[in-house]
Amino acid sequence: MSIRLIGQASLMGFSLALFMAPTGAVGESIRVMRGEAASALQVPMNRAVVVESDTPFAELSIANPGIADISTLSDRSIYVLGKTPGRTTLTLLSADGRLISNVEVQVTPDIAEFKERLRQILPAEKIEVRTANDGIVMSGTVSSIARLDRALDLAERYAPGRVSNLMSVGGTQQVMLKVRFAEMQRSVSKSLSASLAARGTAGRAGVVGGTGNFTGSGAIGTVFDGGSFPINAQSAGALGLGFSAGSMQFAVLLEALESKGVVRTLAEPNLTALSGQEAKFLAGGEYPIPVRDDDGGISVEYKPFGVELNFTPRVVDGDAINLTINAAVSALDSSIAVQASGISINGFKRRETSTTVEMRDGESFAIAGLLQDDFRNLKGQVPWLGDIPILGALFRSADYNREQSELVIIVTPHLVTPTRGEALALPTDRIKLPSEKEFFLFGKVAGGDRKAPKGAAGEVARQDFTAPYGYVME
């Protein structure tokens, strides 16, 4: 026996109301015919179709009632209701027990409503929807990741955990991140100290004493025996005075120090990455650190330092860019050192930030700012004598130290597309090696301007890069 697909006819008012949806037909009825191959019956889940047989049947059965449910409308009509996505078999038998036909019933998710909702929510997107086994397959091209996520979220409502995503994202999906690290450090130190030494006799008693630098071994005898004053090597200026009063000799040493320093650090790394992919950048170096292993041996590990940048861009909608950024500025700190196995290891000074921001093409954010102000006053004096007004200055020393630093990190993302290699200029395009005449006679370390190439690269190479930007700063 066989089956032939035909269009749904007006079987009866009751069946028409049950089998037809307001937006159109939800399935096709089939007619069982003798002498023809059987066709598969497609039944949307929670919808129904009618099977008509040209031969009256006496018995019918469904292999898996959990997938589809059946009921008879007459001895030639069968009502098939889809329950769960899957495949099963409908069997029809005649009154004499002979097989009329086996009908393959395939219940698929109902995607008619899903397609309609998809067109309402994302009308401009070209998305194709198909069924596969008990799931939904989505293909086509969408304009952004955000809209792709919306389409997938909607599909999960109709087929939870059974959605296959074959869609691709069109448009520009490469992001160049321009980051500016700017740091200013300023330090001011001032120091003023006084040292006093005395030697002689007072009546029958001998007197020897000193403060400050004269407390060192032999310093008092040296200065009174014609030697030099014990001046601190770090002093920027010193004044020594010696005088005597009767049998007493006095020496006074005044030392002063004032130092100022400014450090400017600027780095502008530019890095390009595909949307959703991580990119890394390091401008600096690696510091070797000895590490003792379990066997007692010494191995070397390297710790990176300098300007570090890790970021992951995601183009979420049009020109909106989501950025996950890890940025750090680190340097060796010689003021902190650790001795291990006769090896001196310096410490690190590190400032870092980790954040996620969202902005549009060309917009900028200051993602981090650090203002640090360290202030220290230190006074040392001889007890009680240093508290004497005016004269007490000879018995005390004072140190003043202030360090200020400010770090700012600014990020600017750009959507970029590739260009032809001929249009890109290199730092070496404008410089050539000097001739012997130019080097020895005129002291030039670079020869005359190299002849610019033709085309777009030549136009870029002829531009002026001598200002404080570009490849070479003069």
CSV table of C-alpha atoms in Angstrom, one decimal:
chain,number,residue,atom,x,y,z
A,1,MET,CA,0.0,0.0,0.0
A,2,SER,CA,1.1,3.6,-0.5
A,3,ILE,CA,0.5,7.2,0.5
A,4,ARG,CA,0.1,10.3,-1.6
A,5,LEU,CA,0.3,13.9,-0.3
A,6,ILE,CA,-2.6,16.1,-1.2
A,7,GLY,CA,-3.7,19.6,-0.1
A,8,GLN,CA,-6.0,19.9,2.9
A,9,ALA,CA,-9.6,19.9,1.8
A,10,SER,CA,-12.7,20.9,3.7
A,11,LEU,CA,-13.3,17.7,5.5
A,12,MET,CA,-15.8,19.1,7.9
A,13,GLY,CA,-16.4,22.2,9.8
A,14,PHE,CA,-15.1,20.6,13.0
A,15,SER,CA,-11.8,19.4,11.5
A,16,LEU,CA,-11.3,22.7,9.6
A,17,ALA,CA,-11.4,24.6,12.9
A,18,LEU,CA,-9.0,22.2,14.6
A,19,PHE,CA,-6.5,21.7,11.8
A,20,MET,CA,-6.1,25.2,10.4
A,21,ALA,CA,-4.2,28.0,12.2
A,22,PRO,CA,-5.2,31.7,11.8
A,23,THR,CA,-1.9,32.5,10.0
A,24,GLY,CA,-2.2,29.6,7.5
A,25,ALA,CA,-1.9,25.9,7.3
A,26,VAL,CA,0.2,24.2,10.0
A,27,GLY,CA,0.7,21.0,8.1
A,28,GLU,CA,-0.4,18.8,5.2
A,29,SER,CA,-2.9,16.0,5.2
A,30,ILE,CA,-2.0,12.9,3.3
A,31,ARG,CA,-4.1,10.3,1.6
A,32,VAL,CA,-3.2,6.6,1.8
A,33,MET,CA,-3.2,5.1,-1.7
A,34,ARG,CA,-2.5,1.6,-2.9
A,35,GLY,CA,0.4,0.9,-5.2
A,36,GLU,CA,2.4,4.1,-4.3
A,37,ALA,CA,5.3,4.7,-2.0
A,38,ALA,CA,4.6,6.0,1.5
A,39,SER,CA,5.5,9.6,2.2
A,40,ALA,CA,6.6,11.0,5.6
A,41,LEU,CA,4.0,13.0,7.5
A,42,GLN,CA,5.3,16.3,9.0
A,43,VAL,CA,3.3,17.3,12.1
A,44,PRO,CA,4.1,20.4,14.1
A,45,MET,CA,4.3,20.0,17.8
A,46,ASN,CA,0.9,20.7,19.5
A,47,ARG,CA,-0.8,20.9,16.1
A,48,ALA,CA,-2.7,18.3,14.1
A,49,VAL,CA,-3.1,16.9,10.6
A,50,VAL,CA,-5.6,14.4,9.0
A,51,VAL,CA,-4.6,11.2,7.3
A,52,GLU,CA,-7.2,9.8,4.7
A,53,SER,CA,-7.1,6.3,3.4
A,54,ASP,CA,-8.7,5.1,0.1
A,55,THR,CA,-9.2,1.7,1.8
A,56,PRO,CA,-11.3,1.4,5.0
A,57,PHE,CA,-9.2,0.4,7.9
A,58,ALA,CA,-10.2,-1.7,10.8
A,59,GLU,CA,-7.2,-1.2,13.1
A,60,LEU,CA,-4.5,1.4,13.5
A,61,SER,CA,-1.7,1.9,16.0
A,62,ILE,CA,1.1,4.4,16.8
A,63,ALA,CA,4.6,3.0,17.7
A,64,ASN,CA,5.3,5.7,20.3
A,65,PRO,CA,2.2,7.4,21.8
A,66,GLY,CA,4.5,9.8,23.6
A,67,ILE,CA,5.5,11.4,20.3
A,68,ALA,CA,2.1,11.6,18.6
A,69,ASP,CA,-1.5,10.8,19.6
A,70,ILE,CA,-4.1,9.4,17.1
A,71,SER,CA,-7.9,9.2,17.0
A,72,THR,CA,-10.3,8.1,14.3
A,73,LEU,CA,-12.8,10.5,12.6
A,74,SER,CA,-14.2,7.7,10.4
A,75,ASP,CA,-13.1,4.4,8.9
A,76,ARG,CA,-11.1,6.4,6.3
A,77,SER,CA,-9.9,9.4,8.3
A,78,ILE,CA,-7.3,9.6,11.2
A,79,TYR,CA,-6.6,12.6,13.4
A,80,VAL,CA,-2.8,12.8,14.3
A,81,LEU,CA,-1.7,15.2,17.0
A,82,GLY,CA,2.0,16.1,17.5
A,83,LYS,CA,3.1,15.9,21.2
A,84,THR,CA,6.9,15.7,21.4
A,85,PRO,CA,9.5,16.2,18.7
A,86,GLY,CA,10.7,12.9,17.3
A,87,ARG,CA,9.9,10.2,14.8
A,88,THR,CA,7.4,7.3,15.0
A,89,THR,CA,5.3,5.0,12.8
A,90,LEU,CA,1.6,4.9,12.2
A,91,THR,CA,0.3,1.5,11.1
A,92,LEU,CA,-3.1,0.9,9.3
A,93,LEU,CA,-4.6,-2.6,9.0
A,94,SER,CA,-7.6,-3.8,7.0
A,95,ALA,CA,-10.6,-5.8,8.3
A,96,ASP,CA,-8.9,-9.0,7.2
A,97,GLY,CA,-5.7,-8.1,9.1
A,98,ARG,CA,-3.7,-7.2,6.1
A,99,LEU,CA,-1.3,-4.2,6.2
A,100,ILE,CA,-2.6,-1.2,4.4
A,101,SER,CA,0.4,1.1,5.1
A,102,ASN,CA,3.1,2.2,7.5
A,103,VAL,CA,3.2,6.0,7.7
A,104,GLU,CA,6.3,7.7,9.1
A,105,VAL,CA,5.2,10.5,11.4
A,106,GLN,CA,7.8,13.2,12.1
A,107,VAL,CA,6.9,15.7,14.9
A,108,THR,CA,8.9,18.9,14.7
A,109,PRO,CA,8.9,22.1,16.8
A,110,ASP,CA,6.3,24.6,15.7
A,111,ILE,CA,8.4,27.4,14.2
A,112,ALA,CA,5.6,29.3,12.5
A,113,GLU,CA,5.0,31.4,15.6
A,114,PHE,CA,8.8,31.7,16.2
A,115,LYS,CA,9.3,33.0,12.6
A,116,GLU,CA,6.6,35.6,13.1
A,117,ARG,CA,8.0,36.8,16.4
A,118,LEU,CA,11.5,36.9,14.9
A,119,ARG,CA,10.3,39.2,12.1
A,120,GLN,CA,8.6,41.5,14.6
A,121,ILE,CA,11.6,41.8,16.8
A,122,LEU,CA,14.4,41.9,14.2
A,123,PRO,CA,12.7,42.9,11.0
A,124,ALA,CA,15.9,44.0,9.2
A,125,GLU,CA,17.9,40.8,9.8
A,126,LYS,CA,18.2,38.1,7.2
A,127,ILE,CA,17.8,35.0,9.4
A,128,GLU,CA,16.7,31.6,8.0
A,129,VAL,CA,15.0,29.1,10.4
A,130,ARG,CA,14.7,25.4,9.9
A,131,THR,CA,14.0,22.4,12.0
A,132,ALA,CA,16.4,19.5,12.5
A,133,ASN,CA,15.3,16.4,14.4
A,134,ASP,CA,13.8,17.9,17.6
A,135,GLY,CA,15.7,21.3,17.4
A,136,ILE,CA,15.9,24.6,15.5
A,137,VAL,CA,18.7,25.5,13.1
A,138,MET,CA,19.3,29.2,12.5
A,139,SER,CA,21.5,30.5,9.7
A,140,GLY,CA,22.1,33.7,7.8
A,141,THR,CA,24.0,37.0,8.6
A,142,VAL,CA,23.2,39.5,11.3
A,143,SER,CA,24.5,43.0,11.7
A,144,SER,CA,25.8,42.7,15.3
A,145,ILE,CA,26.5,40.3,18.1
A,146,ALA,CA,23.8,41.9,20.3
A,147,ARG,CA,21.1,41.1,17.7
A,148,LEU,CA,22.5,37.6,17.3
A,149,ASP,CA,22.1,37.1,21.0
A,150,ARG,CA,18.5,38.4,20.9
A,151,ALA,CA,17.7,35.9,18.1
A,152,LEU,CA,19.2,33.0,20.1
A,153,ASP,CA,17.5,34.0,23.3
A,154,LEU,CA,14.1,34.0,21.5
A,155,ALA,CA,14.9,30.6,19.9
A,156,GLU,CA,15.6,29.1,23.3
A,157,ARG,CA,12.0,30.0,24.3
A,158,TYR,CA,10.7,27.6,21.7
A,159,ALA,CA,13.4,24.9,21.8
A,160,PRO,CA,15.3,25.0,25.1
A,161,GLY,CA,18.8,23.5,24.7
A,162,ARG,CA,18.1,22.4,21.1
A,163,VAL,CA,19.2,25.5,19.1
A,164,SER,CA,22.0,25.2,16.5
A,165,ASN,CA,23.6,28.5,15.7
A,166,LEU,CA,25.0,28.8,12.1
A,167,MET,CA,24.6,32.5,11.9
A,168,SER,CA,27.5,34.9,11.2
A,169,VAL,CA,28.0,38.5,12.1
A,170,GLY,CA,28.6,41.0,9.3
A,171,GLY,CA,30.1,44.4,9.4
A,172,THR,CA,33.4,45.5,10.8
A,173,GLN,CA,34.6,43.2,13.6
A,174,GLN,CA,38.2,44.3,14.2
A,175,VAL,CA,39.0,46.8,16.9
A,176,MET,CA,42.1,48.9,17.3
A,177,LEU,CA,42.6,50.1,20.9
A,178,LYS,CA,44.7,53.2,21.5
A,179,VAL,CA,45.9,53.5,25.0
A,180,ARG,CA,47.8,56.4,26.6
A,181,PHE,CA,49.7,55.9,29.8
A,182,ALA,CA,50.8,59.2,31.3
A,183,GLU,CA,52.7,59.4,34.6
A,184,MET,CA,54.3,62.3,36.4
A,185,GLN,CA,56.6,61.9,39.4
A,186,ARG,CA,58.0,64.8,41.5
A,187,SER,CA,60.2,64.6,44.5
A,188,VAL,CA,61.6,67.3,46.9
A,189,SER,CA,64.1,66.7,49.6
A,190,LYS,CA,65.6,69.2,52.1
A,191,SER,CA,68.0,68.5,54.9
A,192,LEU,CA,69.7,70.8,57.5
A,193,SER,CA,72.0,69.4,60.2
A,194,ALA,CA,74.5,70.8,62.7
A,195,SER,CA,77.4,68.9,64.3
A,196,LEU,CA,79.3,70.2,67.3
A,197,ALA,CA,82.6,68.9,68.8
A,198,ALA,CA,84.6,70.1,71.9
A,199,ARG,CA,87.9,69.1,73.4
A,200,GLY,CA,89.9,70.6,76.3
A,201,THR,CA,90.2,70.9,80.0
A,202,ALA,CA,87.8,72.4,82.5
A,203,GLY,CA,89.7,72.9,85.7
A,204,ARG,CA,91.4,69.5,86.4
A,205,ALA,CA,88.9,67.5,84.3
A,206,GLY,CA,89.3,66.7,80.6
A,207,VAL,CA,86.4,67.2,78.3
A,208,VAL,CA,85.8,65.5,75.0
A,209,GLY,CA,82.4,65.4,73.3
A,210,GLY,CA,80.6,65.7,70.0
A,211,THR,CA,77.2,65.5,68.2
A,212,GLY,CA,76.1,64.6,64.7
A,213,ASN,CA,79.0,63.6,62.4
A,214,PHE,CA,81.5,64.0,65.2
A,215,THR,CA,80.2,61.0,67.0
A,216,GLY,CA,82.1,58.7,64.6
A,217,SER,CA,85.2,56.9,65.7
A,218,GLY,CA,88.2,59.2,65.9
A,219,ALA,CA,86.3,62.1,64.2
A,220,ILE,CA,86.8,64.5,67.1
A,221,GLY,CA,90.6,63.9,67.4
A,222,THR,CA,91.0,64.2,63.6
A,223,VAL,CA,89.4,67.6,63.3
A,224,PHE,CA,91.3,69.1,66.2
A,225,ASP,CA,94.6,67.6,65.0
A,226,GLY,CA,94.5,69.4,61.7
A,227,GLY,CA,92.4,66.8,59.8
A,228,SER,CA,89.3,67.4,57.7
A,229,PHE,CA,85.8,67.7,58.9
A,230,PRO,CA,83.7,64.5,58.6
A,231,ILE,CA,81.3,65.8,55.9
A,232,ASN,CA,78.4,63.5,54.7
A,233,ALA,CA,78.9,62.5,51.1
A,234,GLN,CA,75.2,63.3,50.4
A,235,SER,CA,75.5,66.9,51.5
A,236,ALA,CA,75.1,69.5,48.8
A,237,GLY,CA,76.8,72.1,50.9
A,238,ALA,CA,78.8,72.2,54.2
A,239,LEU,CA,80.4,74.9,56.4
A,240,GLY,CA,83.0,74.1,59.1
A,241,LEU,CA,84.1,76.5,61.8
A,242,GLY,CA,86.7,76.0,64.5
A,243,PHE,CA,87.5,78.2,67.4
A,244,SER,CA,88.9,78.0,70.9
A,245,ALA,CA,88.0,79.6,74.2
A,246,GLY,CA,90.7,79.3,76.8
A,247,SER,CA,91.8,75.7,77.1
A,248,MET,CA,88.7,74.5,75.2
A,249,GLN,CA,88.6,73.9,71.4
A,250,PHE,CA,85.3,73.9,69.5
A,251,ALA,CA,84.4,72.8,66.0
A,252,VAL,CA,81.0,73.4,64.3
A,253,LEU,CA,79.9,71.7,61.1
A,254,LEU,CA,76.7,72.9,59.2
A,255,GLU,CA,75.4,70.7,56.3
A,256,ALA,CA,72.6,71.4,54.0
A,257,LEU,CA,70.9,69.5,51.2
A,258,GLU,CA,68.1,70.3,48.8
A,259,SER,CA,67.2,68.2,45.8
A,260,LYS,CA,64.3,68.3,43.3
A,261,GLY,CA,63.4,65.8,40.6
A,262,VAL,CA,60.8,65.3,38.0
A,263,VAL,CA,60.1,62.2,36.0
A,264,ARG,CA,57.8,62.0,33.0
A,265,THR,CA,56.6,58.6,31.6
A,266,LEU,CA,54.5,58.4,28.5
A,267,ALA,CA,53.5,55.3,26.5
A,268,GLU,CA,51.0,55.1,23.7
A,269,PRO,CA,50.5,51.4,22.6
A,270,ASN,CA,48.1,50.7,19.7
A,271,LEU,CA,46.8,47.2,19.4
A,272,THR,CA,44.3,45.6,17.0
A,273,ALA,CA,42.3,42.5,17.7
A,274,LEU,CA,39.3,40.6,16.3
A,275,SER,CA,36.0,41.0,18.2
A,276,GLY,CA,35.9,38.5,21.0
A,277,GLN,CA,39.6,37.7,20.9
A,278,GLU,CA,42.2,38.7,23.4
A,279,ALA,CA,45.2,40.8,22.5
A,280,LYS,CA,48.4,41.4,24.6
A,281,PHE,CA,51.1,44.0,24.7
A,282,LEU,CA,54.3,44.4,26.7
A,283,ALA,CA,56.8,47.2,26.4
A,284,GLY,CA,59.5,46.7,28.9
A,285,GLY,CA,61.5,43.6,29.8
A,286,GLU,CA,61.8,40.6,32.1
A,287,TYR,CA,63.7,40.5,35.4
A,288,PRO,CA,65.4,37.2,36.4
A,289,ILE,CA,64.5,35.9,39.9
A,290,PRO,CA,66.3,32.9,41.4
A,291,VAL,CA,63.9,30.3,42.8
A,292,ARG,CA,64.9,27.3,45.0
A,293,ASP,CA,63.3,24.1,43.9
A,294,ASP,CA,62.4,21.0,45.9
A,295,ASP,CA,65.8,19.4,45.3
A,296,GLY,CA,67.7,22.4,46.7
A,297,GLY,CA,68.8,23.6,43.3
A,298,ILE,CA,68.4,27.1,42.0
A,299,SER,CA,66.3,27.9,38.9
A,300,VAL,CA,65.5,31.2,37.3
A,301,GLU,CA,62.1,32.6,36.7
A,302,TYR,CA,61.4,35.8,34.8
A,303,LYS,CA,59.0,38.4,35.9
A,304,PRO,CA,57.8,40.9,33.2
A,305,PHE,CA,57.8,44.6,33.9
A,306,GLY,CA,57.1,47.8,32.0
A,307,VAL,CA,53.9,48.8,30.2
A,308,GLU,CA,51.5,45.8,30.0
A,309,LEU,CA,48.1,45.7,28.3
A,310,ASN,CA,45.6,42.9,27.8
A,311,PHE,CA,42.2,43.6,26.3
A,312,THR,CA,39.3,41.7,24.8
A,313,PRO,CA,37.0,43.8,22.5
A,314,ARG,CA,33.4,42.8,21.6
A,315,VAL,CA,31.4,44.7,19.0
A,316,VAL,CA,28.0,44.4,20.5
A,317,ASP,CA,25.7,46.6,18.3
A,318,GLY,CA,26.7,48.7,15.3
A,319,ASP,CA,29.7,50.8,16.5
A,320,ALA,CA,29.2,50.1,20.3
A,321,ILE,CA,32.3,48.3,21.6
A,322,ASN,CA,32.5,46.4,24.9
A,323,LEU,CA,36.1,46.3,26.3
A,324,THR,CA,37.5,44.1,29.0
A,325,ILE,CA,40.9,45.7,29.9
A,326,ASN,CA,43.8,44.8,32.1
A,327,ALA,CA,46.5,47.5,32.2
A,328,ALA,CA,49.6,47.8,34.3
A,329,VAL,CA,52.7,50.0,34.7
A,330,SER,CA,55.6,48.4,36.6
A,331,ALA,CA,59.2,49.2,37.2
A,332,LEU,CA,62.2,48.0,39.3
A,333,ASP,CA,62.4,49.5,42.8
A,334,SER,CA,66.0,49.6,43.9
A,335,SER,CA,64.9,50.9,47.3
A,336,ILE,CA,63.6,47.5,48.2
A,337,ALA,CA,66.0,44.6,47.9
A,338,VAL,CA,66.1,41.1,49.2
A,339,GLN,CA,69.3,39.1,49.8
A,340,ALA,CA,69.0,35.4,49.0
A,341,SER,CA,71.9,33.0,48.7
A,342,GLY,CA,74.3,35.9,48.1
A,343,ILE,CA,72.1,37.3,45.4
A,344,SER,CA,70.4,40.7,45.7
A,345,ILE,CA,66.9,40.9,44.2
A,346,ASN,CA,65.2,44.2,43.7
A,347,GLY,CA,61.5,44.8,44.4
A,348,PHE,CA,58.9,46.0,42.0
A,349,LYS,CA,56.7,49.1,42.0
A,350,ARG,CA,53.5,48.3,40.2
A,351,ARG,CA,50.2,50.1,39.4
A,352,GLU,CA,47.5,48.2,37.6
A,353,THR,CA,43.8,48.3,36.8
A,354,SER,CA,41.2,45.8,35.5
A,355,THR,CA,37.9,47.0,34.3
A,356,THR,CA,35.1,46.6,31.7
A,357,VAL,CA,33.7,49.6,29.9
A,358,GLU,CA,31.5,50.2,26.8
A,359,MET,CA,31.8,53.0,24.4
A,360,ARG,CA,31.4,53.8,20.7
A,361,ASP,CA,33.9,54.1,17.9
A,362,GLY,CA,36.3,57.0,18.6
A,363,GLU,CA,35.1,57.8,22.1
A,364,SER,CA,37.5,57.9,25.1
A,365,PHE,CA,37.4,57.0,28.7
A,366,ALA,CA,39.9,57.7,31.5
A,367,ILE,CA,39.7,54.3,33.0
A,368,ALA,CA,42.2,54.8,35.8
A,369,GLY,CA,43.8,57.7,37.7
A,370,LEU,CA,46.2,57.5,40.7
A,371,LEU,CA,47.3,60.5,42.7
A,372,GLN,CA,49.8,59.6,45.4
A,373,ASP,CA,51.4,62.1,47.8
A,374,ASP,CA,54.0,60.9,50.4
A,375,PHE,CA,55.2,63.4,53.0
A,376,ARG,CA,57.8,62.8,55.7
A,377,ASN,CA,59.4,65.0,58.3
A,378,LEU,CA,62.3,63.7,60.5
A,379,LYS,CA,64.0,65.4,63.3
A,380,GLY,CA,67.0,64.1,65.4
A,381,GLN,CA,68.5,66.0,68.3
A,382,VAL,CA,70.5,65.7,71.5
A,383,PRO,CA,68.0,65.3,74.4
A,384,TRP,CA,67.2,68.5,76.2
A,385,LEU,CA,70.0,70.5,74.4
A,386,GLY,CA,68.1,70.4,71.2
A,387,ASP,CA,65.1,72.1,72.8
A,388,ILE,CA,67.1,75.2,73.8
A,389,PRO,CA,65.9,78.2,71.8
A,390,ILE,CA,68.2,79.4,69.1
A,391,LEU,CA,71.3,77.5,70.4
A,392,GLY,CA,69.4,74.3,70.2
A,393,ALA,CA,69.8,74.3,66.4
A,394,LEU,CA,73.4,73.3,66.9
A,395,PHE,CA,72.3,70.1,68.6
A,396,ARG,CA,69.7,68.8,66.1
A,397,SER,CA,69.1,67.9,62.5
A,398,ALA,CA,66.0,68.0,60.3
A,399,ASP,CA,65.0,66.1,57.1
A,400,TYR,CA,62.1,66.9,54.9
A,401,ASN,CA,61.0,64.6,52.0
A,402,ARG,CA,58.0,64.8,49.8
A,403,GLU,CA,57.2,62.6,46.8
A,404,GLN,CA,54.2,63.0,44.5
A,405,SER,CA,53.1,60.9,41.5
A,406,GLU,CA,50.1,60.9,39.2
A,407,LEU,CA,49.1,58.2,36.8
A,408,VAL,CA,46.3,58.4,34.2
A,409,ILE,CA,45.3,55.7,31.7
A,410,ILE,CA,43.0,56.8,28.7
A,411,VAL,CA,41.6,54.3,26.2
A,412,THR,CA,40.1,55.0,22.8
A,413,PRO,CA,38.7,52.2,20.6
A,414,HIS,CA,38.3,52.4,16.8
A,415,LEU,CA,36.6,50.0,14.3
A,416,VAL,CA,39.2,49.3,11.6
A,417,THR,CA,39.4,47.5,8.3
A,418,PRO,CA,42.5,46.2,6.5
A,419,THR,CA,44.2,48.3,3.8
A,420,ARG,CA,46.7,47.6,1.1
A,421,GLY,CA,50.3,47.2,2.3
A,422,GLU,CA,51.6,49.7,-0.2
A,423,ALA,CA,49.7,52.4,1.7
A,424,LEU,CA,51.5,51.9,5.0
A,425,ALA,CA,54.8,53.7,5.7
A,426,LEU,CA,57.6,52.4,7.9
A,427,PRO,CA,59.9,54.3,10.3
A,428,THR,CA,62.8,53.5,8.0
A,429,ASP,CA,61.1,54.9,4.8
A,430,ARG,CA,62.6,58.4,5.3
A,431,ILE,CA,66.0,57.5,6.6
A,432,LYS,CA,69.1,56.1,4.9
A,433,LEU,CA,72.6,55.3,6.1
A,434,PRO,CA,75.1,58.2,5.8
A,435,SER,CA,78.0,58.1,3.4
A,436,GLU,CA,81.6,58.2,4.7
A,437,LYS,CA,81.8,61.9,3.7
A,438,GLU,CA,78.6,62.7,5.6
A,439,PHE,CA,79.6,60.8,8.6
A,440,PHE,CA,83.3,61.7,9.0
A,441,LEU,CA,83.3,65.3,7.6
A,442,PHE,CA,79.9,66.6,8.6
A,443,GLY,CA,79.2,64.3,11.6
A,444,LYS,CA,75.8,63.1,10.3
A,445,VAL,CA,74.5,59.9,11.7
A,446,ALA,CA,71.8,59.7,9.0
A,447,GLY,CA,72.1,60.4,5.3
A,448,GLY,CA,69.9,62.6,3.2
A,449,ASP,CA,66.3,61.9,2.8
A,450,ARG,CA,65.6,58.7,1.0
A,451,LYS,CA,63.6,59.2,-2.2
A,452,ALA,CA,60.0,58.6,-1.3
A,453,PRO,CA,58.2,55.8,-3.1
A,454,LYS,CA,55.3,56.4,-5.4
A,455,GLY,CA,51.6,56.1,-4.6
A,456,ALA,CA,50.0,56.1,-1.2
A,457,ALA,CA,53.1,55.1,0.7
A,458,GLY,CA,55.0,58.0,-0.9
A,459,GLU,CA,52.3,60.4,0.2
A,460,VAL,CA,52.6,59.1,3.8
A,461,ALA,CA,56.4,59.1,3.7
A,462,ARG,CA,56.5,62.7,2.6
A,463,GLN,CA,54.6,63.8,5.7
A,464,ASP,CA,56.4,65.7,8.5
A,465,PHE,CA,57.0,63.5,11.5
A,466,THR,CA,59.5,65.9,13.3
A,467,ALA,CA,56.9,67.1,15.8
A,468,PRO,CA,56.5,65.3,19.1
A,469,TYR,CA,54.6,62.5,17.5
A,470,GLY,CA,55.1,59.9,14.8
A,471,TYR,CA,58.2,57.8,14.3
A,472,VAL,CA,61.2,60.0,15.0
A,473,MET,CA,61.3,62.9,17.5
A,474,GLU,CA,64.0,65.5,16.9
